[in-house]
Coordinates of C-alpha atoms and ligand atoms in Angstrom, one line a residue:
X1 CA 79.1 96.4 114.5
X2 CA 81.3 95.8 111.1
X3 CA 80.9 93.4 108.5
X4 CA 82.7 92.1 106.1
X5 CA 82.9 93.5 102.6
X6 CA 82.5 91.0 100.8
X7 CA 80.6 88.2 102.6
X8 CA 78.9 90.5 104.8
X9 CA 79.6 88.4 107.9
X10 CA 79.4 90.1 111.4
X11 CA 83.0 90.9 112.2
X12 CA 84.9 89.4 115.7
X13 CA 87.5 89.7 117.6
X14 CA 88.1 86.1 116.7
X15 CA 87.0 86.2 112.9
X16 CA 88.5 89.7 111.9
X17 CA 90.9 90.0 109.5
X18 CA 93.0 93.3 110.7
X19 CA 93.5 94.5 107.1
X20 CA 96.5 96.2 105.9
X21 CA 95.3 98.8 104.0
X22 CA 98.9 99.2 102.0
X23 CA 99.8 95.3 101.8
X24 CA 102.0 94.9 104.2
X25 CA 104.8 93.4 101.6
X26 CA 105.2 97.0 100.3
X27 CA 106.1 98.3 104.0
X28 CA 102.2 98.8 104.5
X29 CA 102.1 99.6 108.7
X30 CA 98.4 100.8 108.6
X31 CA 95.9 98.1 110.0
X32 CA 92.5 98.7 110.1
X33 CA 89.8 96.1 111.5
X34 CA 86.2 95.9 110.4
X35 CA 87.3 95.7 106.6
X36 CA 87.4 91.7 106.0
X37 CA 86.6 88.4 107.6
X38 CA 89.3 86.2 108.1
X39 CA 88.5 84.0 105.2
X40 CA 88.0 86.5 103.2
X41 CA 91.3 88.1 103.7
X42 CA 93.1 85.3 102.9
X43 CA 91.6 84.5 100.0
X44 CA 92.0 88.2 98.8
X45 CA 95.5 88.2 99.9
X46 CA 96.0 85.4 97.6
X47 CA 93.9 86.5 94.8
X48 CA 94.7 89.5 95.0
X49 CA 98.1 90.8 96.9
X50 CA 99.9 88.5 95.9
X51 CA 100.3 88.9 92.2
X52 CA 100.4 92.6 93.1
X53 CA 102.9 92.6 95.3
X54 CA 104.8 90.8 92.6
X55 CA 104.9 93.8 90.2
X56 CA 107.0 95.5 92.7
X57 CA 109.4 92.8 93.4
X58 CA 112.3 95.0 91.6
X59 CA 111.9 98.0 94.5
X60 CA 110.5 95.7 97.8
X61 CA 113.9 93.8 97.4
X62 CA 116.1 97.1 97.5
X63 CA 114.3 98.9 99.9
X64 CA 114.2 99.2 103.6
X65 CA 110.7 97.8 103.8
X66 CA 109.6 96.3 107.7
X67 CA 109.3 93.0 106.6
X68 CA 107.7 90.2 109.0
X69 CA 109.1 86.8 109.7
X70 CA 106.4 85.5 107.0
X71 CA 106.7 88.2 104.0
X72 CA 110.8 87.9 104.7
X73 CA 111.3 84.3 103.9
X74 CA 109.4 85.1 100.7
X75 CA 112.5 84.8 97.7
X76 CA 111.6 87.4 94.8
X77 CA 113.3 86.5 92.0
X78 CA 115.4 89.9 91.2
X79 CA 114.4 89.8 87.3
X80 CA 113.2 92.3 85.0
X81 CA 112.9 92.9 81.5
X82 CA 113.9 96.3 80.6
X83 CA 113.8 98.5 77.4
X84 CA 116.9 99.8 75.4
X85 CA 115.7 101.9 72.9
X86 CA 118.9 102.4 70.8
X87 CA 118.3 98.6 70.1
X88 CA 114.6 98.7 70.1
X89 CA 114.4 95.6 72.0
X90 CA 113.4 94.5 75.5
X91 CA 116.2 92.2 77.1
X92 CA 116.5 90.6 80.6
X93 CA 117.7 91.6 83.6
X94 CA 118.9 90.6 87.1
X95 CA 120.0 93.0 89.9
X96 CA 123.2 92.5 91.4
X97 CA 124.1 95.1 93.8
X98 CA 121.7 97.6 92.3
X99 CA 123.6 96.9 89.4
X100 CA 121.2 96.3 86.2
X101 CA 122.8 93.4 84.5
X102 CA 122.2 91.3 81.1
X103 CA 121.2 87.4 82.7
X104 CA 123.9 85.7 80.7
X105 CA 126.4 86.5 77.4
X106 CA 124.9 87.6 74.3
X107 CA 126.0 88.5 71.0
X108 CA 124.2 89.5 68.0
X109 CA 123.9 92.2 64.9
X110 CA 121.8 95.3 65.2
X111 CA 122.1 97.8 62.6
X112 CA 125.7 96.7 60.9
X113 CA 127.1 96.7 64.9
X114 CA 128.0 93.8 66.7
X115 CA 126.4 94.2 70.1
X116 CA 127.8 91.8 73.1
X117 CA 126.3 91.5 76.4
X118 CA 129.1 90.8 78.9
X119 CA 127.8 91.2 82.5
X120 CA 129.6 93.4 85.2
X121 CA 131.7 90.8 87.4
X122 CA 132.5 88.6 84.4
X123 CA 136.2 87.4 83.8
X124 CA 137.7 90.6 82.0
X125 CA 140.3 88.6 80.8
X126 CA 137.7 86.3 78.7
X127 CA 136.3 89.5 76.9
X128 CA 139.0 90.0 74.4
X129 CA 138.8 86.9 72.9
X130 CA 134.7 86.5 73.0
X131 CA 135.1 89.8 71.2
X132 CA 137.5 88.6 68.3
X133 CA 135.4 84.9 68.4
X134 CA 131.9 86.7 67.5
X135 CA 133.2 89.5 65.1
X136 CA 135.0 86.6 63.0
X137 CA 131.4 84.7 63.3
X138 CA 129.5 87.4 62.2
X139 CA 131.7 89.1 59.8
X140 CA 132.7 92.4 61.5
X141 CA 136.4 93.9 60.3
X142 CA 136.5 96.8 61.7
X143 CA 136.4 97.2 66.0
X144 CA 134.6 100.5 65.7
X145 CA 132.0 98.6 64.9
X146 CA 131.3 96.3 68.2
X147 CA 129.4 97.8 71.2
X148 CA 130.0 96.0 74.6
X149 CA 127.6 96.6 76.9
X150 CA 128.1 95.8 80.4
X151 CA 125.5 96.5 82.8
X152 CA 121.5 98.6 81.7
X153 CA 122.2 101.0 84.6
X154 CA 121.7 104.0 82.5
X155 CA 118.1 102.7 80.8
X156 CA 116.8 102.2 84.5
X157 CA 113.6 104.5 83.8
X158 CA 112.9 101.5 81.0
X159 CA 112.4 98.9 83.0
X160 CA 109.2 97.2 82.0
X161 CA 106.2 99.1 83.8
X162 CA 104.3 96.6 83.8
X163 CA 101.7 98.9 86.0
X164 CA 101.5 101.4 83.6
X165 CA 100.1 99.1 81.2
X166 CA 96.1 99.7 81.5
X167 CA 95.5 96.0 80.4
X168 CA 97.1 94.9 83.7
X169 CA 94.3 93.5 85.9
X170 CA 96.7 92.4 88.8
X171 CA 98.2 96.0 89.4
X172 CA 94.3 97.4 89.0
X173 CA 92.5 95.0 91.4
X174 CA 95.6 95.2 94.1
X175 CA 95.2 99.0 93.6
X176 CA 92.0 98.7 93.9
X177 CA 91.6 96.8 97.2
X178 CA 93.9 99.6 98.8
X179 CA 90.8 102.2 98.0
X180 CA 88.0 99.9 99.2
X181 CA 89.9 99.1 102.6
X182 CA 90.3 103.0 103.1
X183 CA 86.7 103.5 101.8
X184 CA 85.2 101.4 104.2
X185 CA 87.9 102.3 106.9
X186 CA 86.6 105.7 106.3
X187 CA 83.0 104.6 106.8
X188 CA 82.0 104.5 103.4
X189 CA 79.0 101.7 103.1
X190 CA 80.4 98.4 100.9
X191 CA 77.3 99.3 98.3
X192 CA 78.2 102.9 97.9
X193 CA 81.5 101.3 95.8
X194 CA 79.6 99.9 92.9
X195 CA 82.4 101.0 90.4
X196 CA 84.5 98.2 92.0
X197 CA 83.2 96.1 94.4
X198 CA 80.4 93.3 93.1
X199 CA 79.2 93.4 96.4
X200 CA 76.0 91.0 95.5
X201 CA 78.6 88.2 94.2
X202 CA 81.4 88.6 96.8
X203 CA 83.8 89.6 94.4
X204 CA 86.1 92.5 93.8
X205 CA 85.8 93.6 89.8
X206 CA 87.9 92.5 87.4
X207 CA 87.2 96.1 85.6
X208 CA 88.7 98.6 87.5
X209 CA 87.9 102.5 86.4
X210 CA 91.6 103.3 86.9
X211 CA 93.5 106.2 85.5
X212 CA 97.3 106.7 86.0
X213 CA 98.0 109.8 87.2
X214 CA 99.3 112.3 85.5
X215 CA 100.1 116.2 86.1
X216 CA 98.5 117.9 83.6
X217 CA 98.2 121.8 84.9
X218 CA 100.6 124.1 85.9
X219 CA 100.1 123.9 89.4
X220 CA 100.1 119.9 89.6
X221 CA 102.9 119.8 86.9
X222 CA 105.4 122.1 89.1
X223 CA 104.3 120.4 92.8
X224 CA 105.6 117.1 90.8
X225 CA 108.6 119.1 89.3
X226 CA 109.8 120.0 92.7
X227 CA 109.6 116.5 94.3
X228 CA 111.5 115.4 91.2
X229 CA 114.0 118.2 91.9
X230 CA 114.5 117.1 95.5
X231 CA 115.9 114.6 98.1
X232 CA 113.4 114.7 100.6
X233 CA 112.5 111.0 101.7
X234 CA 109.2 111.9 102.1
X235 CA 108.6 111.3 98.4
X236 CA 109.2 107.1 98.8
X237 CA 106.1 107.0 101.0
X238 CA 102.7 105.0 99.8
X239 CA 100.2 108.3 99.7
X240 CA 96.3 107.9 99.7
X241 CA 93.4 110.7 99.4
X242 CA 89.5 109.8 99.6
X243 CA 87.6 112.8 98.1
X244 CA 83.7 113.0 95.9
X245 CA 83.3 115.1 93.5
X246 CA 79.3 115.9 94.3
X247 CA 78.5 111.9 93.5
X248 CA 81.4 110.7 92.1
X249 CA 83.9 109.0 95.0
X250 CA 87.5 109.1 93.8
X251 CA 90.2 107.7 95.6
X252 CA 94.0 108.7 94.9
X253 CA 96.5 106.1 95.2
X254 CA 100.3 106.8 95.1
X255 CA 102.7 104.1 96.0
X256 CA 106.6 104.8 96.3
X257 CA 106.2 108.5 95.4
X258 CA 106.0 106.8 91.8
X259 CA 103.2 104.6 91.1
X260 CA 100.3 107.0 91.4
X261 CA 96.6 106.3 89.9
X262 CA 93.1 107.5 90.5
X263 CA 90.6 105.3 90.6
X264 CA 86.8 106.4 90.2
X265 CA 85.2 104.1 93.2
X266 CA 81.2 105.4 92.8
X267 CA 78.9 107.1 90.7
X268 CA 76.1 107.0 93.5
X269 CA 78.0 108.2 96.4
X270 CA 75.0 110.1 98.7
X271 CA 77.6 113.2 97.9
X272 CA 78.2 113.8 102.0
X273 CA 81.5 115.9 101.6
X274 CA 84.6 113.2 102.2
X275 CA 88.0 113.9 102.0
X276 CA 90.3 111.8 104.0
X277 CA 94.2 111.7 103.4
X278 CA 96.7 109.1 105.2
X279 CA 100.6 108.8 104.3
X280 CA 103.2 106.8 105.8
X281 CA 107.2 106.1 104.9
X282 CA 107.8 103.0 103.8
X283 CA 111.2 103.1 106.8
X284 CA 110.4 103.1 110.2
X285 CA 110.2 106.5 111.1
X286 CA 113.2 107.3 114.0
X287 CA 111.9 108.6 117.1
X288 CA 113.7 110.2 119.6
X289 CA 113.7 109.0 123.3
X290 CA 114.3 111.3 126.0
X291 CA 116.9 110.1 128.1
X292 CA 115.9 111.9 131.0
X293 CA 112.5 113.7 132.4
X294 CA 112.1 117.6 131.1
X295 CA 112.1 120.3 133.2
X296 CA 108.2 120.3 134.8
X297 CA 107.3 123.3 133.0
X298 CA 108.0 121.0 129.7
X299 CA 106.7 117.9 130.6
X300 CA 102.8 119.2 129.1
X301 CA 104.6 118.7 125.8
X302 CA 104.5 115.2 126.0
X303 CA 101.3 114.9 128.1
X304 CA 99.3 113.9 124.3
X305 CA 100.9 110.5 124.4
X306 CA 100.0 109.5 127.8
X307 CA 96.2 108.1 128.1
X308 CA 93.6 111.2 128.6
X309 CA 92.5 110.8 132.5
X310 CA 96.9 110.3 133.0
X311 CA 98.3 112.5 135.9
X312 CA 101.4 114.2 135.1
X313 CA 103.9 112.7 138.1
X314 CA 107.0 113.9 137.9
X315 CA 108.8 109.6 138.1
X316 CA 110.9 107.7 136.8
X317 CA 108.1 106.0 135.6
X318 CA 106.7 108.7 133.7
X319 CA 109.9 109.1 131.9
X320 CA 109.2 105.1 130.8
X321 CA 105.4 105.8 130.0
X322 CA 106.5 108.7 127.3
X323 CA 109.1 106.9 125.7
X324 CA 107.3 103.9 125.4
X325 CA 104.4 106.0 123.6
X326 CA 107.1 107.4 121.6
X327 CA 108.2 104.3 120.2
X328 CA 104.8 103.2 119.7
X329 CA 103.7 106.7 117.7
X330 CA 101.9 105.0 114.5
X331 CA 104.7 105.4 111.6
X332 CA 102.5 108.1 109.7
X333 CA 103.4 111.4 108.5
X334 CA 101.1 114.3 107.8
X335 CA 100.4 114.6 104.0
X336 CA 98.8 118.3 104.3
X337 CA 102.5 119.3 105.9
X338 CA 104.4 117.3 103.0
X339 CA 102.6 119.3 100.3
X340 CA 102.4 122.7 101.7
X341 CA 106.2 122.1 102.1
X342 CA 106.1 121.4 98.2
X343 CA 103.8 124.5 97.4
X344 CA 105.9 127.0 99.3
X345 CA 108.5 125.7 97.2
X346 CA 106.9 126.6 94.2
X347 CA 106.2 130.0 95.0
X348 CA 109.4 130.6 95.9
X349 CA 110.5 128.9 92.5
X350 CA 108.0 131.2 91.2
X351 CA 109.7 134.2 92.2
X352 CA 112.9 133.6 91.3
X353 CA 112.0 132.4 87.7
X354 CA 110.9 135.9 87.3
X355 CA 114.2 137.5 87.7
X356 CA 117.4 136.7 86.2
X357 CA 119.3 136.3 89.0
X358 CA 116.6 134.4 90.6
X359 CA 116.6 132.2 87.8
X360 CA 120.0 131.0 88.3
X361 CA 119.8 130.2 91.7
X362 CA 117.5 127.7 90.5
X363 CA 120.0 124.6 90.6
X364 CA 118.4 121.7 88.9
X365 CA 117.9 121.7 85.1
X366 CA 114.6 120.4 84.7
X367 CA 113.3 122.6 86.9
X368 CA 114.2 125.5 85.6
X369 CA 113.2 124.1 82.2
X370 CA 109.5 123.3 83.7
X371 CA 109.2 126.9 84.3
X372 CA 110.8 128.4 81.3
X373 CA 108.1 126.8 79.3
X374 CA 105.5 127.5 81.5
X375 CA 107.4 131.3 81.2
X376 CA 104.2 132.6 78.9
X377 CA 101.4 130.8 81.2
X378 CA 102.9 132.7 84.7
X379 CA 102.9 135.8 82.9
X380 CA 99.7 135.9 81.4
X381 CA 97.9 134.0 84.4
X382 CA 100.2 135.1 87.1
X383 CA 97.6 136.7 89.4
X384 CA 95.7 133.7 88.7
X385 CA 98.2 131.3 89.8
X386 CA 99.2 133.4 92.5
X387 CA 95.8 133.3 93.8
X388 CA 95.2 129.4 93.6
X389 CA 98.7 128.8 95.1
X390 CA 97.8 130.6 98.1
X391 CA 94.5 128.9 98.3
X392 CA 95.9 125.7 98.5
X393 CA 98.8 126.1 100.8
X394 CA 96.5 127.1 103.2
X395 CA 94.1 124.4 102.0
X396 CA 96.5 121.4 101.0
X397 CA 94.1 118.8 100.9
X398 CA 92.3 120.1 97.5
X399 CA 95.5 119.4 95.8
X400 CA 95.0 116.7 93.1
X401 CA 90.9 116.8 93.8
X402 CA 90.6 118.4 90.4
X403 CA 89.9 115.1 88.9
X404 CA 87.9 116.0 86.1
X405 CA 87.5 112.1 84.9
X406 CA 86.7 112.2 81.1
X407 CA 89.1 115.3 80.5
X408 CA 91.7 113.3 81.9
X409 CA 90.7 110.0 80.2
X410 CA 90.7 112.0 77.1
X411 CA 94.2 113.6 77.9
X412 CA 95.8 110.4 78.2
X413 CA 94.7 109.0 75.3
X414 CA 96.1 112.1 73.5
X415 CA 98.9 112.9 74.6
X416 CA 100.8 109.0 74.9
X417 CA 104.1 110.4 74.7
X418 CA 104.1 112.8 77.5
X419 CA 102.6 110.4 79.7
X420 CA 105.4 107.6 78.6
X421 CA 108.3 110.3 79.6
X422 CA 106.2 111.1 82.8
X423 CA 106.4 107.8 83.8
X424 CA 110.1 106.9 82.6
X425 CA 111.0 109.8 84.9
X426 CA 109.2 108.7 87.6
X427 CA 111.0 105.3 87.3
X428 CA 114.0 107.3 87.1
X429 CA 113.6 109.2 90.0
X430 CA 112.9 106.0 91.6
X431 CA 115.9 104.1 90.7
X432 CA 117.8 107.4 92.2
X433 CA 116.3 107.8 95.4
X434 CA 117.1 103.9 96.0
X435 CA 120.6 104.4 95.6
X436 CA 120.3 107.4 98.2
X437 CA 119.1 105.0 100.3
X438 CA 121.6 102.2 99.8
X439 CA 124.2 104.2 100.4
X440 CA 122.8 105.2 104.1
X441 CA 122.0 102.0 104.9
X442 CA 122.9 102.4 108.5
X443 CA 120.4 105.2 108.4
X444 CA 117.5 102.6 108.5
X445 CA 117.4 101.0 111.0
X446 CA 115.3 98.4 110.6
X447 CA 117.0 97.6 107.2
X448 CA 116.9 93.5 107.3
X449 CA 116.9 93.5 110.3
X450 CA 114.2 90.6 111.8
X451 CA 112.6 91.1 115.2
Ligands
ZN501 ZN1 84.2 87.8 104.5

């Protein structure tokens, strides 16, 4: 019998909550009962996912998240505010058509330039004489000297990360409440999370021990490097690993392949060895249908998605039992496949990097660039990182368990800029993968679609 997390009620058919464990606003398809009461999942959702949710509004709106009757009629206000650091100055945006576009006409002086902000779609013909109006009114002679800028599509890595600002309790306590619903999903006891959960006063912390994640070996640093390098959807999926480090209980939280954090739930964990992964794409995943019944011999194949004690009759009906299991498959992929994927990758990167040739087969930039400067480490260490490669393709799930806390605490704190052009890539890489997706639409089919 389950109980509630936080009011430690006996949980019901009728009173269970049937928690999402990614909110379900963010594409989140995993439920889980036996995490929260029904009251207390609302008033969580409120507290909670709500203001969360809101952090993301920029990416939920351009994706092809599943959206419910409920979460659709929900209007997020497309706005931003976004860094241009030519002009050192944070301005605001709306999103037109994945367009990044300055909310109204501007004009003002920065550095002996005139700078006007003259939104995409705007009356060309009105431009000209805006232009002449505001150089007369501030004194500018020469044209040179006037910058127009139409849309902030190229500074879309700035955009205000609000979540990678540590003072932000919101994006903390909503990631947060994804760890303790896999925690206790996982059977981890609602007392063994003390680092989070004031279990005693109903209440989930307002200090969470969250730190942004951030690749800071070689090994972590060119897994990253390749997903940056490639198109694979799998990146845009929500990503979470449940591991203890003797008694420390960490949870790994990565949302949209961007947003990724680690968040220290225990100190007292009874150190029983846990590490549980999930990952699912924020798009329904397609599945094929068979439109007519294999060959006998082939039917075993699909024998896993009928119930156990099922006999195997060769029908027309059980044609309609295995696609109707098909459609019903949870929409999950298999994290240990996604990154041994990535880690073959970097061997092979590896390789090539090690011969001219090689090396310029290596097509993006910044890959190639991760490894040239890495070209001294690989050589001295290269047994070494041959060695722990292997291990972990054939042991995925110990990727990112390395989570030495107060190293990486320290690291952060030391090294600010590499973590701010970490992140701004990320964002970047966000921003490019969305317009890979816009431009499939059709690909997705559930894309706002309501059923
Ligand atoms: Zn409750």
């Amino acid at each position: 019998m389950a109980n509630c997390y936080l009011c430690n009620k006996i949980l019901t058919i009728e009173n269970d909550h049937g928690e999402h464990i990614f909110q379900q606003a963010l594409g989140g398809t995993l439920i889980k009962t036996g995490i929260l009461c029904e009251s207390c999942g609302n008033r969580l959702g409120k507290q909670i996912d709500v203001p969360f949710v809101e952090i993301f509004k920029n990416y939920i709106s351009r994706l092809p998240i599943n959206f419910d009757r409920k979460s659709k009629n929900k209007t997020f206000t497309e706005e931003g505010d976004i860094f241009i650091p030519e002009l050192n100055r944070v301005f605001k945006f709306r999103i037109n058509k994945n367009n990044f576009l300055p909310i109204c006409v501007d004009a003002f002086v920065h550095d002996g330039k005139l700078i006007i902000l003259y939104p995409k779609g705007m009356p060309e013909k009105n431009l000209e004489g805006l232009k002449k109006d505001r150089m007369k009114y501030f004194g500018i002679e020469n044209s040179k000297n006037v910058i127009v800028i139409r849309d902030f599509n190229k500074y879309s890595e700035n955009i205000y990360a609000i979540p990678f600002n540590l003072k932000n309790i919101p994006y903390k306590q909503g990631m947060a409440k994804i760890a303790i619903g896999f925690a206790i999903a996982n059977g981890v006891k609602p007392e063994e999370l003390e680092c989070v959960l004031d279990f005693d006063n109903h209440k989930i912390l307002q200090e969470i021990p969250l730190l942004p994640y951030m690749p800071w070996d070689f090994i972590n640093g060119a897994i990253e490097e390749v997903r940056f390098s490639s198109n694979d959807l799998r990146y845009l999926c929500h990503q979470i690993k449940l591991f203890n480090l003797e008694n420390r209980l960490f949870c790994y939280v990565e949302i949209f392949g961007t947003f990724q954090c680690y968040i220290l739930l225990s100190e007292k964990y009874n150190g029983k060895g846990i590490n549980q992964s999930y990952m699912q794409p924020i798009f329904q995943l397609k599945r094929e249908e068979l439109s007519f019944l294999p060959r006998y011999k082939y039917l075993l194949l699909y024998k896993h998605l009928l119930p156990e004690d099922e006999k195997l009759e060769y029908t027309e009906n059980t044609l309609k039992k295995i696609n109707n299991a098909t459609r019903k498959q949870p929409n999950e992929l298999d994290l240990d496949e996604y990154y041994s994927d990535l880690l073959s990758s970097v061997i092979i990167n590896l390789e090539l990097v090690n011969s001219e040739q090689g090396k310029s087969l290596i097509q993006y930039d910044d890959l190639k660039l991760f490894y040239e400067n890495n070209f001294e480490l690989i050589n001295d260490s290269k047994v070494e990182i041959y060695r722990r490669l292997c291990f972990l393709s054939s042991n995925p799930h110990e990727i990112k368990t390395d989570c030495y806390w107060d190293v990486l605490y320290q690291l952060q704190n030391e090294c600010k800029d590499s973590v701010y052009n970490y992140n701004s890539r990320k964002m970047k890489k966000l921003e490019n993968m969305i317009k890979i997706i816009q431009e499939d639409k059709e690909h997705f089919q559930v894309w706002d679609t309501e059923y």
